[in-house]
PDB file of C-alpha atoms in Angstrom:
ATOM      1  CA  SER A1061     -18.580  -1.499   9.272  1.00 67.00           C
ATOM      2  CA  PHE A1062     -21.580   0.803   8.648  1.00 70.00           C
ATOM      3  CA  GLN A1063     -23.611  -0.128  11.043  1.00 80.00           C
ATOM      4  CA  PHE A1064     -20.723   1.151  14.123  1.00 86.00           C
ATOM      5  CA  VAL A1065     -18.259   3.298  12.420  1.00 89.00           C
ATOM      6  CA  ARG A1066     -14.936   3.075  14.348  1.00 91.00           C
ATOM      7  CA  PRO A1067     -12.548   5.932  14.586  1.00 94.00           C
ATOM      8  CA  SER A1068      -9.762   5.772  11.907  1.00 93.00           C
ATOM      9  CA  LEU A1069      -6.279   4.633  12.532  1.00 93.00           C
ATOM     10  CA  GLY A1070      -4.661   7.752  12.339  1.00 96.00           C
ATOM     11  CA  ALA A1071      -7.500   9.010  14.964  1.00 96.00           C
ATOM     12  CA  TRP A1072      -6.726   5.823  17.687  1.00 95.00           C
ATOM     13  CA  THR A1073      -3.182   6.507  17.373  1.00 95.00           C
ATOM     14  CA  LEU A1074      -3.047  10.199  18.436  1.00 96.00           C
ATOM     15  CA  TYR A1075      -5.898   9.589  21.144  1.00 97.00           C
ATOM     16  CA  GLY A1076      -3.190   6.944  22.613  1.00 97.00           C
ATOM     17  CA  LEU A1077      -0.104   8.640  22.356  1.00 95.00           C
ATOM     18  CA  GLY A1078      -0.697  11.931  21.944  1.00 93.00           C
ATOM     19  CA  THR A1079       1.152  15.107  20.192  1.00 89.00           C
ATOM     20  CA  GLU A1080       4.829  15.839  20.619  1.00 88.00           C
ATOM     21  CA  ASN A1081       4.039  19.475  18.666  1.00 87.00           C
ATOM     22  CA  GLU A1082       1.473  22.218  20.112  1.00 85.00           C
ATOM     23  CA  ASN A1083       1.636  24.346  17.076  1.00 87.00           C
ATOM     24  CA  LEU A1084       0.838  21.582  14.567  1.00 90.00           C
ATOM     25  CA  PRO A1085      -2.247  18.450  14.443  1.00 90.00           C
ATOM     26  CA  GLY A1086      -1.277  15.271  15.698  1.00 94.00           C
ATOM     27  CA  PHE A1087      -2.774  13.708  12.736  1.00 96.00           C
ATOM     28  CA  ILE A1088      -2.656  15.197   9.481  1.00 94.00           C
ATOM     29  CA  THR A1089      -3.994  13.509   6.257  1.00 94.00           C
ATOM     30  CA  LEU A1090      -2.245  14.570   2.690  1.00 93.00           C
ATOM     31  CA  ASN A1091      -4.866  14.023  -0.100  1.00 90.00           C
ATOM     32  CA  PRO A1092      -7.738  11.836   1.019  1.00 89.00           C
ATOM     33  CA  PRO A1093     -10.161  10.373  -0.792  1.00 84.00           C
ATOM     34  CA  LEU A1094     -13.608  12.266  -1.150  1.00 82.00           C
ATOM     35  CA  ASN A1095     -15.793   8.955  -2.037  1.00 78.00           C
ATOM     36  CA  ASN A1096     -14.924   5.628  -0.919  1.00 76.00           C
ATOM     37  CA  GLY A1097     -15.477   6.308   2.774  1.00 80.00           C
ATOM     38  CA  GLY A1098     -14.379  10.111   2.458  1.00 83.00           C
ATOM     39  CA  SER A1099     -14.481  11.700   5.806  1.00 87.00           C
ATOM     40  CA  GLN A1100     -14.601   8.158   7.587  1.00 88.00           C
ATOM     41  CA  ASN A1101     -11.198   7.262   6.378  1.00 88.00           C
ATOM     42  CA  TYR A1102      -9.438  10.104   8.831  1.00 93.00           C
ATOM     43  CA  GLY A1103     -12.504  10.610  10.761  1.00 94.00           C
ATOM     44  CA  SER A1104     -12.721  10.067  15.159  1.00 93.00           C
ATOM     45  CA  ALA A1105     -16.045   8.520  15.093  1.00 92.00           C
ATOM     46  CA  PHE A1106     -17.208   8.267  18.724  1.00 92.00           C
ATOM     47  CA  LEU A1107     -13.379   9.536  20.168  1.00 92.00           C
ATOM     48  CA  PRO A1108     -13.459  13.507  20.786  1.00 86.00           C
ATOM     49  CA  ALA A1109     -13.309  15.715  17.526  1.00 84.00           C
ATOM     50  CA  ILE A1110     -10.181  16.858  18.380  1.00 84.00           C
ATOM     51  CA  TYR A1111      -8.709  13.411  17.463  1.00 92.00           C
ATOM     52  CA  GLN A1112      -9.921  13.346  13.975  1.00 92.00           C
ATOM     53  CA  GLY A1113      -7.337  14.040  10.996  1.00 93.00           C
ATOM     54  CA  THR A1114      -6.502  17.618   9.598  1.00 90.00           C
ATOM     55  CA  ARG A1115      -7.192  17.332   5.370  1.00 90.00           C
ATOM     56  CA  ILE A1116      -4.557  18.657   3.456  1.00 90.00           C
ATOM     57  CA  GLY A1117      -5.522  18.596  -0.319  1.00 85.00           C
ATOM     58  CA  ALA A1118      -8.073  15.659  -1.620  1.00 76.00           C
ATOM     59  CA  GLU A1119      -8.572  12.744  -4.272  1.00 69.00           C
ATOM     60  CA  GLY A1120     -10.868  14.417  -7.014  1.00 55.00           C
ATOM     61  CA  PRO A1121     -12.851  12.675  -9.474  1.00 47.00           C
ATOM     62  CA  ARG A1122     -11.211  10.448 -11.997  1.00 44.00           C
ATOM     63  CA  ILE A1123     -10.538  12.340 -15.410  1.00 37.00           C
ATOM     64  CA  GLY A1124      -9.112  10.154 -18.455  1.00 40.00           C
ATOM     65  CA  ALA A1125      -5.828   8.994 -17.480  1.00 41.00           C
ATOM     66  CA  ALA A1126      -5.178  11.461 -14.506  1.00 43.00           C
ATOM     67  CA  ARG A1127      -6.996  12.802 -11.416  1.00 45.00           C
ATOM     68  CA  SER A1128      -7.840  16.155 -10.112  1.00 40.00           C
ATOM     69  CA  ALA A1129      -6.843  16.896  -6.602  1.00 43.00           C
ATOM     70  CA  GLY A1130      -5.886  19.876  -4.145  1.00 41.00           C
ATOM     71  CA  LEU A1131      -2.331  18.753  -4.071  1.00 46.00           C
ATOM     72  CA  ASP A1132      -1.978  18.556  -7.807  1.00 44.00           C
ATOM     73  CA  GLN A1133      -0.706  22.424  -7.418  1.00 47.00           C
ATOM     74  CA  GLU A1134       1.021  23.940  -4.295  1.00 50.00           C
ATOM     75  CA  SER A1135      -0.685  22.459  -0.984  1.00 60.00           C
ATOM     76  CA  LYS A1136      -2.145  24.896   0.651  1.00 63.00           C
ATOM     77  CA  VAL A1137      -4.327  24.848   3.813  1.00 71.00           C
ATOM     78  CA  ALA A1138      -7.616  26.905   3.661  1.00 68.00           C
ATOM     79  CA  ASN A1139      -7.712  29.900   5.851  1.00 69.00           C
ATOM     80  CA  ILE A1140      -4.393  29.689   7.098  1.00 71.00           C
ATOM     81  CA  SER A1141      -3.964  33.447   7.104  1.00 73.00           C
ATOM     82  CA  ASN A1142      -6.119  36.403   7.830  1.00 76.00           C
ATOM     83  CA  SER A1143      -5.858  39.425   5.530  1.00 78.00           C
ATOM     84  CA  LYS A1144      -8.567  41.117   7.644  1.00 83.00           C
ATOM     85  CA  LEU A1145      -6.860  41.121  10.933  1.00 81.00           C
ATOM     86  CA  SER A1146      -3.683  41.550  12.994  1.00 86.00           C
ATOM     87  CA  PRO A1147      -3.013  38.377  15.383  1.00 82.00           C
ATOM     88  CA  SER A1148      -3.504  40.806  18.043  1.00 87.00           C
ATOM     89  CA  GLY A1149      -6.949  41.404  16.765  1.00 88.00           C
ATOM     90  CA  GLN A1150      -7.417  37.765  16.098  1.00 82.00           C
ATOM     91  CA  ARG A1151      -6.245  36.871  19.784  1.00 84.00           C
ATOM     92  CA  ALA A1152      -8.982  38.907  21.262  1.00 90.00           C
ATOM     93  CA  GLN A1153     -11.611  38.028  18.609  1.00 86.00           C
ATOM     94  CA  LEU A1154     -10.885  34.046  19.520  1.00 84.00           C
ATOM     95  CA  ASP A1155     -11.102  35.215  23.347  1.00 88.00           C
ATOM     96  CA  PHE A1156     -14.729  36.771  22.983  1.00 92.00           C
ATOM     97  CA  LEU A1157     -15.714  33.082  20.570  1.00 88.00           C
ATOM     98  CA  GLN A1158     -14.295  30.895  23.172  1.00 88.00           C
ATOM     99  CA  SER A1159     -16.095  32.752  26.381  1.00 92.00           C
ATOM    100  CA  LEU A1160     -19.120  31.858  24.595  1.00 92.00           C
ATOM    101  CA  ASN A1161     -17.824  28.321  23.613  1.00 89.00           C
ATOM    102  CA  ARG A1162     -16.974  27.766  27.125  1.00 90.00           C
ATOM    103  CA  GLU A1163     -20.844  29.257  28.603  1.00 93.00           C
ATOM    104  CA  ARG A1164     -22.762  26.899  26.471  1.00 92.00           C
ATOM    105  CA  LEU A1165     -20.377  24.229  27.539  1.00 90.00           C
ATOM    106  CA  ALA A1166     -20.519  25.152  31.477  1.00 92.00           C
ATOM    107  CA  GLN A1167     -24.525  24.871  30.527  1.00 91.00           C
ATOM    108  CA  ASP A1168     -24.098  21.326  29.282  1.00 91.00           C
ATOM    109  CA  GLN A1169     -21.862  20.066  30.229  1.00 87.00           C
ATOM    110  CA  VAL A1170     -20.664  17.412  28.563  1.00 86.00           C
ATOM    111  CA  ASN A1171     -20.328  18.455  25.002  1.00 86.00           C
ATOM    112  CA  PRO A1172     -17.847  16.671  22.519  1.00 81.00           C
ATOM    113  CA  GLN A1173     -18.798  18.799  19.633  1.00 81.00           C
ATOM    114  CA  VAL A1174     -18.463  22.256  21.495  1.00 85.00           C
ATOM    115  CA  GLU A1175     -15.380  20.331  23.399  1.00 83.00           C
ATOM    116  CA  GLY A1176     -13.789  20.032  20.197  1.00 79.00           C
ATOM    117  CA  VAL A1177     -14.298  23.764  18.413  1.00 82.00           C
ATOM    118  CA  ILE A1178     -12.772  24.646  21.300  1.00 83.00           C
ATOM    119  CA  GLU A1179     -10.082  22.795  21.359  1.00 78.00           C
ATOM    120  CA  SER A1180      -9.467  23.060  17.405  1.00 77.00           C
ATOM    121  CA  TYR A1181     -10.409  26.774  17.015  1.00 81.00           C
ATOM    122  CA  GLU A1182      -6.785  27.578  19.934  1.00 78.00           C
ATOM    123  CA  LEU A1183      -4.665  24.858  17.506  1.00 76.00           C
ATOM    124  CA  ALA A1184      -5.634  26.589  14.296  1.00 77.00           C
ATOM    125  CA  PHE A1185      -4.820  30.043  15.632  1.00 77.00           C
ATOM    126  CA  ARG A1186      -1.089  28.547  16.333  1.00 78.00           C
ATOM    127  CA  MET A1187      -0.643  26.725  13.304  1.00 77.00           C
ATOM    128  CA  GLN A1188      -1.160  30.081  11.343  1.00 78.00           C
ATOM    129  CA  SER A1189       2.641  30.738  11.779  1.00 74.00           C
ATOM    130  CA  GLU A1190       4.245  26.684  11.591  1.00 84.00           C
ATOM    131  CA  VAL A1191       1.819  25.139   8.791  1.00 85.00           C
ATOM    132  CA  PRO A1192       3.364  27.594   6.105  1.00 84.00           C
ATOM    133  CA  ARG A1193       6.776  26.563   6.981  1.00 88.00           C
ATOM    134  CA  VAL A1194       6.259  22.940   7.295  1.00 91.00           C
ATOM    135  CA  MET A1195       4.572  22.813   4.025  1.00 91.00           C
ATOM    136  CA  ASP A1196       7.340  25.219   2.196  1.00 91.00           C
ATOM    137  CA  LEU A1197       9.463  22.994  -0.042  1.00 95.00           C
ATOM    138  CA  SER A1198      11.939  25.654  -0.990  1.00 93.00           C
ATOM    139  CA  LYS A1199      14.552  25.257   1.594  1.00 92.00           C
ATOM    140  CA  GLU A1200      15.179  21.528   0.634  1.00 96.00           C
ATOM    141  CA  THR A1201      18.109  21.173  -1.759  1.00 97.00           C
ATOM    142  CA  GLU A1202      17.540  20.162  -5.626  1.00 97.00           C
ATOM    143  CA  ALA A1203      19.284  16.422  -4.423  1.00 97.00           C
ATOM    144  CA  THR A1204      16.715  15.642  -1.567  1.00 98.00           C
ATOM    145  CA  LYS A1205      13.872  17.275  -4.154  1.00 97.00           C
ATOM    146  CA  ALA A1206      15.377  14.742  -6.933  1.00 98.00           C
ATOM    147  CA  MET A1207      15.404  11.647  -4.622  1.00 98.00           C
ATOM    148  CA  TYR A1208      11.886  12.032  -3.839  1.00 98.00           C
ATOM    149  CA  GLY A1209      11.297  12.388  -7.696  1.00 98.00           C
ATOM    150  CA  ILE A1210       9.980  15.894  -7.521  1.00 97.00           C
ATOM    151  CA  GLY A1211      10.528  17.997 -11.220  1.00 95.00           C
ATOM    152  CA  ASP A1212       9.512  14.528 -12.826  1.00 94.00           C
ATOM    153  CA  GLY A1213       5.816  14.512 -14.459  1.00 91.00           C
ATOM    154  CA  ASP A1214       5.066  11.102 -12.998  1.00 94.00           C
ATOM    155  CA  THR A1215       6.193  11.233  -9.778  1.00 97.00           C
ATOM    156  CA  ASP A1216       6.151  14.696  -8.920  1.00 96.00           C
ATOM    157  CA  ARG A1217       3.052  14.889  -7.447  1.00 93.00           C
ATOM    158  CA  PHE A1218       3.169  11.737  -4.834  1.00 96.00           C
ATOM    159  CA  GLY A1219       6.890  12.917  -4.264  1.00 97.00           C
ATOM    160  CA  LYS A1220       6.040  16.459  -2.909  1.00 96.00           C
ATOM    161  CA  GLN A1221       3.183  14.549  -0.490  1.00 95.00           C
ATOM    162  CA  CYS A1222       5.902  12.170   0.542  1.00 97.00           C
ATOM    163  CA  LEU A1223       8.417  15.083   1.068  1.00 97.00           C
ATOM    164  CA  ARG A1224       5.958  17.235   3.240  1.00 96.00           C
ATOM    165  CA  ALA A1225       5.520  14.201   5.417  1.00 97.00           C
ATOM    166  CA  ARG A1226       8.584  13.916   6.312  1.00 97.00           C
ATOM    167  CA  ARG A1227       8.813  17.513   7.110  1.00 97.00           C
ATOM    168  CA  MET A1228       5.726  16.722   9.403  1.00 95.00           C
ATOM    169  CA  VAL A1229       7.081  13.694  11.125  1.00 96.00           C
ATOM    170  CA  GLU A1230      10.679  15.931  11.592  1.00 95.00           C
ATOM    171  CA  ALA A1231       8.094  18.610  12.914  1.00 94.00           C
ATOM    172  CA  GLY A1232       6.802  16.220  15.633  1.00 94.00           C
ATOM    173  CA  VAL A1233       3.368  15.675  13.518  1.00 95.00           C
ATOM    174  CA  ARG A1234       2.391  12.046  15.696  1.00 96.00           C
ATOM    175  CA  PHE A1235       0.686  10.853  12.202  1.00 97.00           C
ATOM    176  CA  VAL A1236       0.869  11.248   8.860  1.00 97.00           C
ATOM    177  CA  GLU A1237      -1.466   9.884   6.629  1.00 96.00           C
ATOM    178  CA  VAL A1238      -0.751   9.671   2.372  1.00 95.00           C
ATOM    179  CA  GLY A1239      -3.095   8.962  -0.068  1.00 91.00           C
ATOM    180  CA  SER A1240      -2.753   7.933  -3.719  1.00 92.00           C
ATOM    181  CA  GLY A1241      -5.873   6.822  -5.551  1.00 88.00           C
ATOM    182  CA  GLY A1242      -6.660   5.365  -8.600  1.00 89.00           C
ATOM    183  CA  TRP A1243      -5.670   1.654  -7.835  1.00 90.00           C
ATOM    184  CA  ASP A1244      -9.537   0.286  -8.195  1.00 91.00           C
ATOM    185  CA  GLN A1245      -9.129  -1.089 -11.666  1.00 92.00           C
ATOM    186  CA  HIS A1246     -11.628  -3.052 -12.461  1.00 95.00           C
ATOM    187  CA  ARG A1247     -10.701  -2.751 -16.611  1.00 93.00           C
ATOM    188  CA  ASP A1248      -6.882  -1.425 -17.906  1.00 94.00           C
ATOM    189  CA  LEU A1249      -5.302  -2.786 -15.191  1.00 93.00           C
ATOM    190  CA  LYS A1250      -2.017  -3.463 -16.587  1.00 93.00           C
ATOM    191  CA  ALA A1251      -1.838  -0.379 -18.218  1.00 95.00           C
ATOM    192  CA  ASP A1252      -3.344   1.762 -14.967  1.00 95.00           C
ATOM    193  CA  HIS A1253      -1.204  -0.575 -12.450  1.00 93.00           C
ATOM    194  CA  ALA A1254       1.958   0.102 -14.022  1.00 95.00           C
ATOM    195  CA  ARG A1255       1.580   4.086 -14.150  1.00 95.00           C
ATOM    196  CA  ASN A1256       0.270   4.290 -10.810  1.00 95.00           C
ATOM    197  CA  ALA A1257       3.372   2.178  -9.012  1.00 95.00           C
ATOM    198  CA  GLU A1258       5.629   4.556 -11.043  1.00 96.00           C
ATOM    199  CA  SER A1259       4.133   7.085  -9.592  1.00 96.00           C
ATOM    200  CA  VAL A1260       4.371   5.648  -5.811  1.00 97.00           C
ATOM    201  CA  ASP A1261       7.679   3.595  -6.416  1.00 97.00           C
ATOM    202  CA  LYS A1262      10.826   5.890  -6.807  1.00 98.00           C
ATOM    203  CA  PRO A1263       9.291   8.429  -3.724  1.00 98.00           C
ATOM    204  CA  ILE A1264       8.761   6.132  -1.416  1.00 98.00           C
ATOM    205  CA  ALA A1265      11.948   4.728  -1.822  1.00 98.00           C
ATOM    206  CA  GLY A1266      13.215   8.550  -1.324  1.00 98.00           C
ATOM    207  CA  LEU A1267      11.035   8.529   2.338  1.00 98.00           C
ATOM    208  CA  LEU A1268      12.425   5.497   3.177  1.00 98.00           C
ATOM    209  CA  THR A1269      15.873   6.527   2.688  1.00 98.00           C
ATOM    210  CA  ASP A1270      15.374  10.279   3.739  1.00 98.00           C
ATOM    211  CA  LEU A1271      14.238   8.992   6.829  1.00 98.00           C
ATOM    212  CA  LYS A1272      16.919   6.586   7.898  1.00 97.00           C
ATOM    213  CA  GLN A1273      19.744   8.917   6.902  1.00 97.00           C
ATOM    214  CA  ARG A1274      18.188  11.773   9.078  1.00 97.00           C
ATOM    215  CA  GLY A1275      18.254   8.838  12.344  1.00 97.00           C
ATOM    216  CA  LEU A1276      14.160   9.202  11.789  1.00 97.00           C
ATOM    217  CA  LEU A1277      12.796   5.774  10.605  1.00 97.00           C
ATOM    218  CA  LYS A1278      14.763   3.897  13.739  1.00 96.00           C
ATOM    219  CA  ASP A1279      11.463   5.797  15.591  1.00 94.00           C
ATOM    220  CA  THR A1280       8.759   6.278  12.552  1.00 97.00           C
ATOM    221  CA  LEU A1281       6.946   3.395  11.555  1.00 97.00           C
ATOM    222  CA  VAL A1282       5.819   3.390   8.131  1.00 98.00           C
ATOM    223  CA  ILE A1283       3.190   1.460   6.774  1.00 96.00           C
ATOM    224  CA  TRP A1284       1.771   1.097   3.444  1.00 95.00           C
ATOM    225  CA  GLY A1285      -1.638  -1.001   2.334  1.00 90.00           C
ATOM    226  CA  GLY A1286      -4.957  -0.140   0.400  1.00 84.00           C
ATOM    227  CA  GLU A1287      -8.450  -1.002   1.055  1.00 79.00           C
ATOM    228  CA  PHE A1288      -8.239  -4.788  -0.408  1.00 86.00           C
ATOM    229  CA  GLY A1289      -6.370  -7.071  -2.813  1.00 90.00           C
ATOM    230  CA  ARG A1290      -7.847  -8.031  -6.569  1.00 92.00           C
ATOM    231  CA  THR A1291      -8.687 -10.990  -7.583  1.00 93.00           C
ATOM    232  CA  PRO A1292      -6.430 -13.472  -9.448  1.00 93.00           C
ATOM    233  CA  PHE A1293      -9.416 -14.184 -12.328  1.00 92.00           C
ATOM    234  CA  ALA A1294      -9.896 -11.185 -14.995  1.00 93.00           C
ATOM    235  CA  GLN A1295     -12.760  -8.716 -14.765  1.00 94.00           C
ATOM    236  CA  ASN A1296     -14.041  -6.804 -18.043  1.00 92.00           C
ATOM    237  CA  ASN A1297     -11.091  -8.317 -20.049  1.00 89.00           C
ATOM    238  CA  ASP A1298      -8.456  -6.694 -18.426  1.00 92.00           C
ATOM    239  CA  GLY A1299      -9.088  -6.106 -14.901  1.00 95.00           C
ATOM    240  CA  ARG A1300      -9.773  -7.326 -11.543  1.00 94.00           C
ATOM    241  CA  ASP A1301     -12.447  -7.160  -9.234  1.00 95.00           C
ATOM    242  CA  HIS A1302     -12.015  -6.626  -5.623  1.00 94.00           C
ATOM    243  CA  ASN A1303     -10.546  -9.203  -3.453  1.00 94.00           C
ATOM    244  CA  ASN A1304     -10.768  -9.050   0.439  1.00 90.00           C
ATOM    245  CA  LYS A1305      -9.194 -12.534   1.301  1.00 92.00           C
ATOM    246  CA  GLY A1306      -5.337 -11.744   0.143  1.00 90.00           C
ATOM    247  CA  PHE A1307      -3.309  -9.299  -0.135  1.00 90.00           C
ATOM    248  CA  THR A1308      -0.576  -7.758   1.350  1.00 90.00           C
ATOM    249  CA  VAL A1309       0.295  -5.076   3.794  1.00 92.00           C
ATOM    250  CA  TRP A1310       3.935  -4.235   4.448  1.00 95.00           C
ATOM    251  CA  MET A1311       5.792  -1.989   7.669  1.00 96.00           C
ATOM    252  CA  ALA A1312       9.370  -0.803   7.299  1.00 97.00           C
ATOM    253  CA  GLY A1313      11.220   1.739  10.386  1.00 97.00           C
ATOM    254  CA  ALA A1314      10.529   1.441  14.288  1.00 96.00           C
ATOM    255  CA  GLY A1315      12.180  -1.662  14.807  1.00 90.00           C
ATOM    256  CA  THR A1316      10.444  -3.605  12.371  1.00 94.00           C
ATOM    257  CA  LYS A1317      12.476  -7.053  11.300  1.00 92.00           C
ATOM    258  CA  ALA A1318      13.679  -6.092   7.733  1.00 89.00           C
ATOM    259  CA  GLY A1319      13.019  -8.569   4.801  1.00 92.00           C
ATOM    260  CA  PHE A1320      10.712 -10.727   6.953  1.00 94.00           C
ATOM    261  CA  SER A1321       7.536 -11.938   5.073  1.00 95.00           C
ATOM    262  CA  TYR A1322       4.721 -12.999   7.091  1.00 95.00           C
ATOM    263  CA  GLY A1323       2.294 -15.470   5.686  1.00 95.00           C
ATOM    264  CA  GLN A1324       0.831 -16.763   2.637  1.00 95.00           C
ATOM    265  CA  THR A1325      -2.064 -16.942  -0.334  1.00 95.00           C
ATOM    266  CA  ASP A1326      -3.051 -19.886  -2.088  1.00 96.00           C
ATOM    267  CA  GLU A1327      -0.906 -20.893  -5.238  1.00 95.00           C
ATOM    268  CA  TYR A1328      -3.339 -18.369  -7.158  1.00 94.00           C
ATOM    269  CA  GLY A1329      -3.130 -15.274  -4.853  1.00 92.00           C
ATOM    270  CA  SER A1330      -7.063 -15.856  -4.368  1.00 94.00           C
ATOM    271  CA  GLU A1331      -7.250 -16.196  -0.239  1.00 95.00           C
ATOM    272  CA  ALA A1332      -4.740 -16.584   2.430  1.00 94.00           C
ATOM    273  CA  VAL A1333      -4.257 -19.892   3.474  1.00 96.00           C
ATOM    274  CA  GLU A1334      -0.848 -19.507   5.775  1.00 97.00           C
ATOM    275  CA  ASN A1335      -0.507 -17.662   8.653  1.00 96.00           C
ATOM    276  CA  LYS A1336      -3.598 -15.287   8.246  1.00 93.00           C
ATOM    277  CA  VAL A1337      -3.407 -12.268  10.065  1.00 90.00           C
ATOM    278  CA  HIS A1338      -7.297 -10.417  10.623  1.00 86.00           C
ATOM    279  CA  ILE A1339      -6.874  -6.563  10.206  1.00 80.00           C
ATOM    280  CA  HIS A1340      -7.839  -5.829  13.771  1.00 82.00           C
ATOM    281  CA  ASP A1341      -4.602  -8.292  14.724  1.00 87.00           C
ATOM    282  CA  PHE A1342      -2.329  -6.309  12.728  1.00 84.00           C
TER     283      PHE A1342
END
């Protein structure tokens, strides 16, 4: 909705359920799109700014068959370390900044932006030791990495995202969003969708398997979805246009009923005709 932007799903979840870890953000988004809504995909809209997602990496512009993105290389959070000041020096600097912020807040009485800054500064200070540990995959076994497809050129990038998502969930991050871009095939759908599916299939299977064997799947709801489906008729020869009338979202874990399918499109897959589910109801 361009007229009245709503909070993202992650922001709503964090607002409603709170966080389980004081040293990490409650909502982290890995490799979100820079376009197609940009920060609205993980923003807090009218909720306080502290509930917006912390972005790590970003889906870059399309370059041929590949994409340039921040998570192509080993992922790092910008400015997570400070080479100029010791931890005690940073604490003194932050205390001074926060005294100015609180003075401004006392003058304004209500200022959500300043409140968000106060909270995010404190969280950022605590994140310095925790984030590098959670992002580091070097301690994972080779068998675990292979299960996610890490080391394979087709699945390495998304596999690392999924493994980091598991580590974040394990560390108490309430909501983790993992992005896979490049599915908007107005042409070359057969080749591009095949390549995209191959890049995510093994990592997703690895994530679900890993969560289950660690006893985390019973408490972790995994949701897979996109912005919309594709039309059953062709566009630009081998392509499909946008279709918001019929598409699939699946869930796993957290007590969901396994092997259960709900709703049905017509025989062509053009629109939902049986047990329609609006996104708000979902």
